[in-house]
Short mmCIF file of C-alpha atoms in Angstrom, two decimals:
data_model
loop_
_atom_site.label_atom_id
_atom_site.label_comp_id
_atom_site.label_asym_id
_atom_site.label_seq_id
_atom_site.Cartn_x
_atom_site.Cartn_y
_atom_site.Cartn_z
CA UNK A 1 -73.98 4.97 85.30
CA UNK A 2 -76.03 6.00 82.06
CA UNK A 3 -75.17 8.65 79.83
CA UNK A 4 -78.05 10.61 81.39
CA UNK A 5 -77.67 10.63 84.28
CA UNK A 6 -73.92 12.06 84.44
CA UNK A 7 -73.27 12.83 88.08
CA UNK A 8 -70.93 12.15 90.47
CA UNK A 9 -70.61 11.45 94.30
CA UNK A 10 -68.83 8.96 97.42
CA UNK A 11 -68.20 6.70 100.46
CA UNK A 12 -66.52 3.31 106.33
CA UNK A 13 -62.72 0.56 114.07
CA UNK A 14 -64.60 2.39 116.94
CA UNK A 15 -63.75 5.50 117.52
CA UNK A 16 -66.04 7.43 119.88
CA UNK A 17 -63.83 11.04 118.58
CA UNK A 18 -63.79 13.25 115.52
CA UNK A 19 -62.02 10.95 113.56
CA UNK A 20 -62.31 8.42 110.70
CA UNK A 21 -60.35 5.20 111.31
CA UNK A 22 -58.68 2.38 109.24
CA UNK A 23 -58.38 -0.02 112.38
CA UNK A 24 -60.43 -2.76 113.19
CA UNK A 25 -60.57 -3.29 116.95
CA UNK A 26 -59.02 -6.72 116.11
CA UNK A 27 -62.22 -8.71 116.47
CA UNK A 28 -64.08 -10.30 114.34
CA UNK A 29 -66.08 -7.26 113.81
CA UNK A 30 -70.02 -7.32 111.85
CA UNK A 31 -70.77 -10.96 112.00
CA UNK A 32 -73.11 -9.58 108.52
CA UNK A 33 -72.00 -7.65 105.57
CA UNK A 34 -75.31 -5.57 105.59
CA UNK A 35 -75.97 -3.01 103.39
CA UNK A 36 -77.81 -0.01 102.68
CA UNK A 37 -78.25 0.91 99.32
CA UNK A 38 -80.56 3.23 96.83
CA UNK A 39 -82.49 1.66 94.87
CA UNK A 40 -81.55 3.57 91.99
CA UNK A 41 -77.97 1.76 91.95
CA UNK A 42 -78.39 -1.79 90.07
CA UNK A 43 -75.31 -2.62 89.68
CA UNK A 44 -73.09 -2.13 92.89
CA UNK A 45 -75.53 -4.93 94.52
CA UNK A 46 -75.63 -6.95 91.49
CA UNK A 47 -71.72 -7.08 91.06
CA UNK A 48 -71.59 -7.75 94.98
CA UNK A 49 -73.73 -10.64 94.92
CA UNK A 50 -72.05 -12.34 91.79
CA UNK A 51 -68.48 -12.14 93.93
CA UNK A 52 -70.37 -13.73 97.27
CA UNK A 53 -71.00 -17.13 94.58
CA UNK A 54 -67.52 -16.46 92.52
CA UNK A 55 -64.12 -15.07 94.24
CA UNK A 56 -65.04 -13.78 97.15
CA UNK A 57 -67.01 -16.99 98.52
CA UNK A 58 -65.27 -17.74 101.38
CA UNK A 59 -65.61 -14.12 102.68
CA UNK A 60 -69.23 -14.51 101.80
CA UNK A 61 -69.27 -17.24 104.16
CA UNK A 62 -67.96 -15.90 106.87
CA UNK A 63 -69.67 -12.92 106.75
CA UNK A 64 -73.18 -12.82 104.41
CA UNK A 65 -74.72 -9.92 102.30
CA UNK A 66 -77.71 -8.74 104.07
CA UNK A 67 -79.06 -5.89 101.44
CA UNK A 68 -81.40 -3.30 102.08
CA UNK A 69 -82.26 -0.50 99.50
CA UNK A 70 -84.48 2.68 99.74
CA UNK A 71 -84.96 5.69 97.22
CA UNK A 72 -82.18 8.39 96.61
CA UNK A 73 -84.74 11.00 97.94
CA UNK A 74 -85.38 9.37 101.23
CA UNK A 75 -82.15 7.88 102.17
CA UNK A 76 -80.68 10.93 104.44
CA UNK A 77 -83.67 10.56 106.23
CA UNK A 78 -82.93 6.21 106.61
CA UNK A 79 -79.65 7.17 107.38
CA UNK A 80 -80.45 9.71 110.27
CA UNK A 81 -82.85 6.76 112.12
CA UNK A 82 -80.63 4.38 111.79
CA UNK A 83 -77.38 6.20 113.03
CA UNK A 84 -79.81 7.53 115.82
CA UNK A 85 -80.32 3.70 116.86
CA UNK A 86 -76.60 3.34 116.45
CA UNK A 87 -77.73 1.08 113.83
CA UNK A 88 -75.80 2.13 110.62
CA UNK A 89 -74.70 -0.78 108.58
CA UNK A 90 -71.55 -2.66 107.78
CA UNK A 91 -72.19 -0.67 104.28
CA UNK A 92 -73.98 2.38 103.56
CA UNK A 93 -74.44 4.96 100.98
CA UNK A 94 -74.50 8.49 102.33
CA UNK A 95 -74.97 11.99 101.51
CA UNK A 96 -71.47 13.95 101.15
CA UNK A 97 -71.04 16.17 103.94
CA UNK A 98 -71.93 13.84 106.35
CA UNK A 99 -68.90 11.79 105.96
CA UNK A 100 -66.19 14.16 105.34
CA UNK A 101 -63.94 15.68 108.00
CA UNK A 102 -66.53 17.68 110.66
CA UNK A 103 -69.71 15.64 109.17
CA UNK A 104 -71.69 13.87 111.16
CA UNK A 105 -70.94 10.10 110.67
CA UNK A 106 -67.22 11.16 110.54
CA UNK A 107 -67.60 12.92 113.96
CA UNK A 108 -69.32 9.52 115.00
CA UNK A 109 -66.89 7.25 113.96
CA UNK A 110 -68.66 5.58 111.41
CA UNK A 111 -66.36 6.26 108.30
CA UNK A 112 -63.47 3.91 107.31
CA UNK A 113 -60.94 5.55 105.95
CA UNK A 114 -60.51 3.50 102.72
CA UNK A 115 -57.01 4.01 101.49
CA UNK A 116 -56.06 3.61 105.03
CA UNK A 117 -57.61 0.32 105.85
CA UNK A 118 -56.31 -0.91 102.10
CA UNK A 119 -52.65 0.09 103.26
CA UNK A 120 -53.52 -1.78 106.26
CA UNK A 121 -54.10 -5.02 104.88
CA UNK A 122 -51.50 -4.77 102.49
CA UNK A 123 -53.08 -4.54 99.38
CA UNK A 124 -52.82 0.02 98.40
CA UNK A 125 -52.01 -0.86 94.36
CA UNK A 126 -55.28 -2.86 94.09
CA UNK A 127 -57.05 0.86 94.42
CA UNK A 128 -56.10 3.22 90.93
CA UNK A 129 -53.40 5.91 91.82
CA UNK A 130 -56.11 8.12 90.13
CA UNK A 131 -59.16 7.16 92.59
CA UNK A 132 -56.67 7.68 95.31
CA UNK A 133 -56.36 11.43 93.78
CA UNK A 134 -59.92 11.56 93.13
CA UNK A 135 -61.24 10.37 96.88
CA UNK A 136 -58.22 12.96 98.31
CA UNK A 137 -59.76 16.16 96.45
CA UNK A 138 -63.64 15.74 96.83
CA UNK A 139 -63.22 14.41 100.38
CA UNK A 140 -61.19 16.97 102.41
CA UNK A 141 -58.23 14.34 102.22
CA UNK A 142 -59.73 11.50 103.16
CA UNK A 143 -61.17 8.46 101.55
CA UNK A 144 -63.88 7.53 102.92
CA UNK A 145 -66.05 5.73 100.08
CA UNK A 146 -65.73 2.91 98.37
CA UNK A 147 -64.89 3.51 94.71
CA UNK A 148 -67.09 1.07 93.21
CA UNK A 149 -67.76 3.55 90.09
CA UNK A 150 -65.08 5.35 88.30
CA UNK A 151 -65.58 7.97 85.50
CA UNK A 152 -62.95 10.52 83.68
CA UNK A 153 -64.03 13.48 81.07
CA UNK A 154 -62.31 14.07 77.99
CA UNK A 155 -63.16 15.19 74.43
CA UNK A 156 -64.61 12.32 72.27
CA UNK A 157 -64.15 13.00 68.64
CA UNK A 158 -65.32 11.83 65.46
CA UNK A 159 -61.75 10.16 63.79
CA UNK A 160 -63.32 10.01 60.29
CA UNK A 161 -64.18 13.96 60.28
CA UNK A 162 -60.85 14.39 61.65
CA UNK A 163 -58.92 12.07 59.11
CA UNK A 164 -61.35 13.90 55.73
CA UNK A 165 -60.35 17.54 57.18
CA UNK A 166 -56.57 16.64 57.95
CA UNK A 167 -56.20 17.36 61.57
CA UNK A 168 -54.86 15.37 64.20
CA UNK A 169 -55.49 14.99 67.38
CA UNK A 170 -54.62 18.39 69.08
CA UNK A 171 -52.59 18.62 71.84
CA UNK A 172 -52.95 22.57 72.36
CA UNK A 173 -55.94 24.08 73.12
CA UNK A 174 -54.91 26.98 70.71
CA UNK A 175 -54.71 23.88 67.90
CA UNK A 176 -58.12 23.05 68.76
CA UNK A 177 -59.31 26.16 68.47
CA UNK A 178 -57.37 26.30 64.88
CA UNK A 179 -58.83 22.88 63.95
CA UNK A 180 -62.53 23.98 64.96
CA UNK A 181 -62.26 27.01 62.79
CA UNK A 182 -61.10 24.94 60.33
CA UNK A 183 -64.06 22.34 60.79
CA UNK A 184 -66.46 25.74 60.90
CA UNK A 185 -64.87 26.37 57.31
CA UNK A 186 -65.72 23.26 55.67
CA UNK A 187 -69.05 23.04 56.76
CA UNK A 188 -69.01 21.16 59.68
CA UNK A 189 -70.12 21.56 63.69
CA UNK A 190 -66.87 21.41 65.51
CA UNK A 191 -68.63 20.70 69.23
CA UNK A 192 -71.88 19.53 70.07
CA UNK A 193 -73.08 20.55 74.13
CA UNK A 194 -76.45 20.66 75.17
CA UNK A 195 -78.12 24.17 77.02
CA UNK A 196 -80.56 22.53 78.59
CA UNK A 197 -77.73 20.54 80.57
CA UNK A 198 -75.50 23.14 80.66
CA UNK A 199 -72.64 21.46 82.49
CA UNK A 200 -71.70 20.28 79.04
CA UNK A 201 -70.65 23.77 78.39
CA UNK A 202 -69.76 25.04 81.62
CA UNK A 203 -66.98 22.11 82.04
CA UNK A 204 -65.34 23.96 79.10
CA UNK A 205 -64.19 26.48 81.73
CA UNK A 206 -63.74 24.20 84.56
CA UNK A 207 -60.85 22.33 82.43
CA UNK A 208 -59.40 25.39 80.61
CA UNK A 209 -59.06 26.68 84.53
CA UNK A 210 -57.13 23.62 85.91
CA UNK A 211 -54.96 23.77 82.49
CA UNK A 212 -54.32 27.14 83.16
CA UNK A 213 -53.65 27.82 86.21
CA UNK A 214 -53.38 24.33 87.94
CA UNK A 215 -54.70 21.52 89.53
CA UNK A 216 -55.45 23.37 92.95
CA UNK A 217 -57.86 26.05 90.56
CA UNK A 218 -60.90 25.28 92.11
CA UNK A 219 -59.74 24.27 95.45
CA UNK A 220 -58.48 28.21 95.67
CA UNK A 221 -61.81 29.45 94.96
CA UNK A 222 -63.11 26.86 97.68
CA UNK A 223 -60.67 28.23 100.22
CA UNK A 224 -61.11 31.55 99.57
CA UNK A 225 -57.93 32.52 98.33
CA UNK A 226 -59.20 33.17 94.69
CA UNK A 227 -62.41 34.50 93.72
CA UNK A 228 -64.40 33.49 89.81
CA UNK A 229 -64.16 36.94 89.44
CA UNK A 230 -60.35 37.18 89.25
CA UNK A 231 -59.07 38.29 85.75
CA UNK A 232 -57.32 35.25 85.55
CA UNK A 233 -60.82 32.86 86.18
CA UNK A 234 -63.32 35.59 83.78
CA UNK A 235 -60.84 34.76 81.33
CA UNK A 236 -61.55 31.12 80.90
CA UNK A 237 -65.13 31.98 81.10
CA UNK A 238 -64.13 35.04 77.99
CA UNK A 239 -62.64 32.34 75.95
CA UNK A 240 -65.45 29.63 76.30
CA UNK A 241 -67.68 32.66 75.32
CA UNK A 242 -65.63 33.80 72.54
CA UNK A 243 -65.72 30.07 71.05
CA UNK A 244 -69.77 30.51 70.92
CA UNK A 245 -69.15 33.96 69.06
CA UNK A 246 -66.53 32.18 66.32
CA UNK A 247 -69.48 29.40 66.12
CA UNK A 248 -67.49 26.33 67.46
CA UNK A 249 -70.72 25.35 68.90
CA UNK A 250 -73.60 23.98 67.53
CA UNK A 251 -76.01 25.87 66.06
CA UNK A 252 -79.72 25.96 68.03
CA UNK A 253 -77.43 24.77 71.64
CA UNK A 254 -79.64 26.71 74.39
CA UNK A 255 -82.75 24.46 73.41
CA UNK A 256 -80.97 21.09 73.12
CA UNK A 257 -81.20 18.39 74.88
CA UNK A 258 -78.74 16.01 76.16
CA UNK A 259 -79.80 13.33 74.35
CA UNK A 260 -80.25 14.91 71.25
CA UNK A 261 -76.35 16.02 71.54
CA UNK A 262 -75.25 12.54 72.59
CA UNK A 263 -77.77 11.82 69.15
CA UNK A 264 -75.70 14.43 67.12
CA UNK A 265 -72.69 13.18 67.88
CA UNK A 266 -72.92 9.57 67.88
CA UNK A 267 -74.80 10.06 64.47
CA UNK A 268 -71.67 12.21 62.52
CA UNK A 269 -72.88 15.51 63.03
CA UNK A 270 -70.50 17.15 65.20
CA UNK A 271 -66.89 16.33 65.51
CA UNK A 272 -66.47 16.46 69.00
CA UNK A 273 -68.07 16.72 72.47
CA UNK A 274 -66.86 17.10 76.35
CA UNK A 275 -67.88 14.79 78.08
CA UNK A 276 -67.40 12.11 80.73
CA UNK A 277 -66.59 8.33 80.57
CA UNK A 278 -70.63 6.91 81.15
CA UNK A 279 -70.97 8.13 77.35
CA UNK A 280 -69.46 4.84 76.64
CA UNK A 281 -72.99 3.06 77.29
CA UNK A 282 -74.37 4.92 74.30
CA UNK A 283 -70.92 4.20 72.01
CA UNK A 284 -70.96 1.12 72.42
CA UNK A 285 -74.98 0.61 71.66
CA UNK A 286 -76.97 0.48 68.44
CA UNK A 287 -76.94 4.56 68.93
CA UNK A 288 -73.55 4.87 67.30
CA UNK A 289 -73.92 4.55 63.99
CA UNK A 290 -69.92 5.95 63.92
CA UNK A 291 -68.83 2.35 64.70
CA UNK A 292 -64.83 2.46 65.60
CA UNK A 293 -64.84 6.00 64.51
CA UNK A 294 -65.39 7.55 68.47
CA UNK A 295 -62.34 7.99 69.98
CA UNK A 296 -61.46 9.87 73.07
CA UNK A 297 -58.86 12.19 73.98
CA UNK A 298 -57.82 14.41 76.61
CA UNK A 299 -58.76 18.11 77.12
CA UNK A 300 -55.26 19.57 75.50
CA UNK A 301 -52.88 21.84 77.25
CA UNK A 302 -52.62 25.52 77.33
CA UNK A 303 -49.75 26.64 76.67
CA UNK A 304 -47.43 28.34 79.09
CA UNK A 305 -50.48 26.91 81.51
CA UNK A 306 -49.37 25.26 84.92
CA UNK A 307 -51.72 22.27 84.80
CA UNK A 308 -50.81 19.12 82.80
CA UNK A 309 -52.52 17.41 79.67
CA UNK A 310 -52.58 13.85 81.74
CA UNK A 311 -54.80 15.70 84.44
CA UNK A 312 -58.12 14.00 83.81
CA UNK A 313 -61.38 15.20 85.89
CA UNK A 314 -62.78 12.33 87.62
CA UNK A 315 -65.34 11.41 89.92
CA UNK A 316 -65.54 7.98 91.84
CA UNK A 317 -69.53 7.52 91.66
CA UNK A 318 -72.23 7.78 94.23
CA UNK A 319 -71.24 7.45 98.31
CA UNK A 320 -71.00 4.18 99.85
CA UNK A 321 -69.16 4.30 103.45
CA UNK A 322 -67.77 1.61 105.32
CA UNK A 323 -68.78 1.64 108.68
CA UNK A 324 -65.81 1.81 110.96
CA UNK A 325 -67.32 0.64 114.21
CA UNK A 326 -68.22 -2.55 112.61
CA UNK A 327 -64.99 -3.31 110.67
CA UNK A 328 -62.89 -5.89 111.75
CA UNK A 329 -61.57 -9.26 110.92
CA UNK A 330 -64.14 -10.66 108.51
CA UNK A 331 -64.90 -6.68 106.93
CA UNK A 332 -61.30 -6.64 106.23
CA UNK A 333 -61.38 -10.21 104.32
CA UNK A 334 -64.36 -8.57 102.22
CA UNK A 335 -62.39 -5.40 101.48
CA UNK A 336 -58.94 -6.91 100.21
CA UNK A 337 -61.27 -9.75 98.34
CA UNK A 338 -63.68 -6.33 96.27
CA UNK A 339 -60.18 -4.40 96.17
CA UNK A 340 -58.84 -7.51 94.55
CA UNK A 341 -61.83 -8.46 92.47
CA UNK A 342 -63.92 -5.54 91.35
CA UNK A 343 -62.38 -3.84 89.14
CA UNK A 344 -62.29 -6.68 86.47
CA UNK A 345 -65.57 -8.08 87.67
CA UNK A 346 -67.26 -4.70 86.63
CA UNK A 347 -65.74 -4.47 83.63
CA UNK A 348 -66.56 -7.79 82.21
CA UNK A 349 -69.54 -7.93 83.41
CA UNK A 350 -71.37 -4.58 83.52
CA UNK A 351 -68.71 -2.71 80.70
CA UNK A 352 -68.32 -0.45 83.57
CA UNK A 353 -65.45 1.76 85.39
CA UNK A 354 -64.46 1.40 89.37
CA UNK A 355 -61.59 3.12 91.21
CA UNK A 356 -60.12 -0.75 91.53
CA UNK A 357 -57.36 -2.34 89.59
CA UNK A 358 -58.03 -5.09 86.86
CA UNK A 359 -55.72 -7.45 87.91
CA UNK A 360 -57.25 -10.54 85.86
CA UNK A 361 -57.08 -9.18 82.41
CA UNK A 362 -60.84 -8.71 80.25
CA UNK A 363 -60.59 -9.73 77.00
CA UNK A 364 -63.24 -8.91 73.95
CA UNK A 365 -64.04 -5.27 75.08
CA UNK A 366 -64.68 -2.88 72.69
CA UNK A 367 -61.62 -1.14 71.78
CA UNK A 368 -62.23 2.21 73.03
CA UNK A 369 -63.39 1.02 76.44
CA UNK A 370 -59.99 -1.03 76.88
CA UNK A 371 -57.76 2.17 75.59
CA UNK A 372 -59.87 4.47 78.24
CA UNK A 373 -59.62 1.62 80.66
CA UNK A 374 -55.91 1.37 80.40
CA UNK A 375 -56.00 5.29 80.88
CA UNK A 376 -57.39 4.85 84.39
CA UNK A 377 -55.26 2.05 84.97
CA UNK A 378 -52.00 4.23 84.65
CA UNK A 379 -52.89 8.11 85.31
CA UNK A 380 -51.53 9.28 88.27
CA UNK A 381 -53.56 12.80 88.88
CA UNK A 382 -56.73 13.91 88.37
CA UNK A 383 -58.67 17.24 88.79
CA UNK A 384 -62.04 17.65 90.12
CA UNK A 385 -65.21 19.27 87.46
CA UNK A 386 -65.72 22.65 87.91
CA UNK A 387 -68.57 22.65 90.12
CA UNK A 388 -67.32 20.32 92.50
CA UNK A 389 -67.18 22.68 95.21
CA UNK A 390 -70.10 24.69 94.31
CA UNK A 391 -72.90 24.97 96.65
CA UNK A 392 -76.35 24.06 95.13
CA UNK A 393 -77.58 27.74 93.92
CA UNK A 394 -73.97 27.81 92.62
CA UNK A 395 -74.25 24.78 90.82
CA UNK A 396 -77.70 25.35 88.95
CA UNK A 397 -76.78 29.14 87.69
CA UNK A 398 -73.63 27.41 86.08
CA UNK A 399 -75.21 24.66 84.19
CA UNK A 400 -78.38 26.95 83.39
CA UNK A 401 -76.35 30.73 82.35
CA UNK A 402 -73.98 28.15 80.57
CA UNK A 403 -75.74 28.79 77.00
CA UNK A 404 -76.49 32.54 77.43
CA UNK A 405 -72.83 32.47 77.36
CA UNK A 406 -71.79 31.36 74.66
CA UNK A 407 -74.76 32.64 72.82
CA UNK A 408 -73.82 36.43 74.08
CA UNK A 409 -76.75 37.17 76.27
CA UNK A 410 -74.61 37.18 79.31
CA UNK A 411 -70.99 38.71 79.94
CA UNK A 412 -68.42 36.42 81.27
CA UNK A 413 -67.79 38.80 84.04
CA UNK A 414 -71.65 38.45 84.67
CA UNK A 415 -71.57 34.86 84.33
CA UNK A 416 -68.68 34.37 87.25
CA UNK A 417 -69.92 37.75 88.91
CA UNK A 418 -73.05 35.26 89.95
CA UNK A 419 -71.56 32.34 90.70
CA UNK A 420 -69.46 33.78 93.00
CA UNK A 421 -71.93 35.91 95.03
CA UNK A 422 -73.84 31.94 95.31
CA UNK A 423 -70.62 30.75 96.81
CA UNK A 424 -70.89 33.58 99.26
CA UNK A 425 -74.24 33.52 100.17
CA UNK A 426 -73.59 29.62 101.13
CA UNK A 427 -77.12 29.24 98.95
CA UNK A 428 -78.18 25.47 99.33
#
């Protein structure tokens, strides 16, 4: 996943009723491992391919990759014709709803459940306790993709800045407030974000919300039994604003870009910006001119909060479902061998995350990649971003009234005042 393109996203025993299902049928099941891909993922194919002619061979043999890729913007569309053939895949990528509990290829039994089927064959602890937690909250309690991408959000900071104006790494958000007044003091930016891609900012209140008041923050709002405009939720929202007014951000924020805070930061400019895991493509590329200066650190606790500082948000990449109705024998043999396999496949290979152990150790990564990596490896919990359960009008008023916030041209109370009459209109 590139630093630009910073999303998120998901992913499949007969079963003719409302249900997703981790058994096989006991046959043999898909005599093919096809697959239906977008074309915009490279590297999920690319990784498969190299493990059909490396560790998984044998499964490869048994049961060949047949891939077939079509365009983000036209795959609902492939999917519909195909399911409407009863023709769906061995593998698919999907849109969300469709494969969650009431969706349509859930209803149809064509989602594997994949923690299920992985507990099945024996082999749970080759999935991260943290993608388990992950799949759980943006799937209804399921898991019904396959976590071939993996990505947590943090703060990276600047280590050199830190070490020349004598802070630490805080572990309070009320000492990172003190250290970016501090920073302000001396002279320099304490947090880059962009305005233009406003989730940079609006994550900011996401995070101080699940510190706050818990990991089930969001989900309340979801449910209905919270609203953004509680005191409790304009609050976050007050103190994200109130950081603009001190000047913790940087200066000239609504007009830039992503890039050219990714460019600030990675240049010395700023000491520290939120943001998620993929901005290790651009660390560890001619870009950083900080060298082993980056580091990364989690957002810090509030104190007296009920969430927990080791409560990182995560996503587990785009959809890819496992088709149930085609999973038997020779699926199963393919799932243990990428449960077994991926993860350090990935990570050698591509430099990149997935919700699977690495059980064969990578050596000569770049040293903040294996500290983050071991990070995934042992966190137990994570939290969903704050507009994971946003509907799409929702979502876009976020990320675009993030910088009037924190430049003062919008209220807090305005700012969750619209988001929350999105989430009940139901705007797509």
């Amino acid at each position: 996943m590139s630093a630009t393109a910073a999303a998120l996203v998901l992913a499949g025993c007969a079963s003719s009723g409302g249900s997703s299902s981790a058994a096989g049928g006991g046959g043999k099941g898909s005599s093919q491992f096809s697959i239906l891909f977008t074309s915009e993922d490279t590297q999920t194919p690319d990784e498969l391919k190299s493990l059909a002619t490396g560790a998984c061979k044998s499964e490869a043999s048994a049961m060949p990759i047949s891939l077939q890729q079509t365009s983000d913007a036209v795959l609902q569309e492939k999917d519909e014709l195909l399911a409407g053939n009863n023709n769906l895949p061995f593998m698919y990528a999907a849109d969300n709803t469709t494969i969650i509990p009431g969706g349509t290829y859930y209803k149809s039994g064509n989602v594997l459940d994949i923690a299920s089927a992985l507990s099945k064959a024996g082999v749970s602890n080759d999935m991260t306790a943290l993608a388990a937690s992950t799949l759980k909250q943006q799937f209804q309690g399921t898991s019904p993709s396959v976590p071939f991408q993996f990505n947590i959000e943090g703060i990276f900071y600047n280590k050199k800045i830190f070490a020349a104006n004598g802070i630490s790494v805080p572990t309070t958000f009320a000492q990172l407030l003190a250290d970016s007044a501090k920073l302000k003091s001396a002279g320099v930016t304490p947090i880059v974000a962009s305005g233009s891609t406003g989730w940079t900012i609006s994550r900011w209140i996401g995070i101080l919300l699940y510190r706050e008041l818990g990991p089930n923050a969001m989900e309340a709002i979801q449910n209905g039994t919270a609203k953004l405009t509680d005191p409790e939720y304009v609050r976050a929202a007050q103190q994200v604003a109130d950081m603009g007014k001190d000047g913790y951000f940087v200066n000239g924020i609504t007009s830039l870009s992503y890039d050219s805070a990714t460019s600030e930061f990675l240049t010395g400019k700023a000491a520290m910006m939120y943001d998620g895991t993929w901005l290790l493509a651009n660390i560890n590329s001619s870009a950083n001119t900080q060298g082993s200066n980056i580091g990364f650190m989690p957002f810090p606790a509030v104190t007296g909060g009920k969430g927990s500082i080791d409560q990182y948000p995560a996503n587990t990449g785009s959809p890819n479902v496992i088709n149930a109705k085609l999973y038997g024998a020779n699926g199963e043999a393919w799932l243990k061998c990428i449960a077994a396999n991926y993860g350090s496949a990935s990570l050698k290979d591509q430099g990149t995350f997935s919700g699977f152990a690495v059980n064969t150790p990578v050596s000569n990564l770049p040293p903040l990649t294996a500290s983050i990596q071991q990070t995934i490896g042992t966190a137990q919990q994570s939290v969903l971003w704050f507009e994971a359960y946003f509907n799409q009008k929702a979502n876009a008023d976020a990320s675009n009234d993030a910088a009037p916030l924190v430049t003062g041209q919008m209220s807090p109370q305005t700012y969750m005042s619209t988001l929350q009459a999105d989430q009940a209109s139901g705007g797509s």
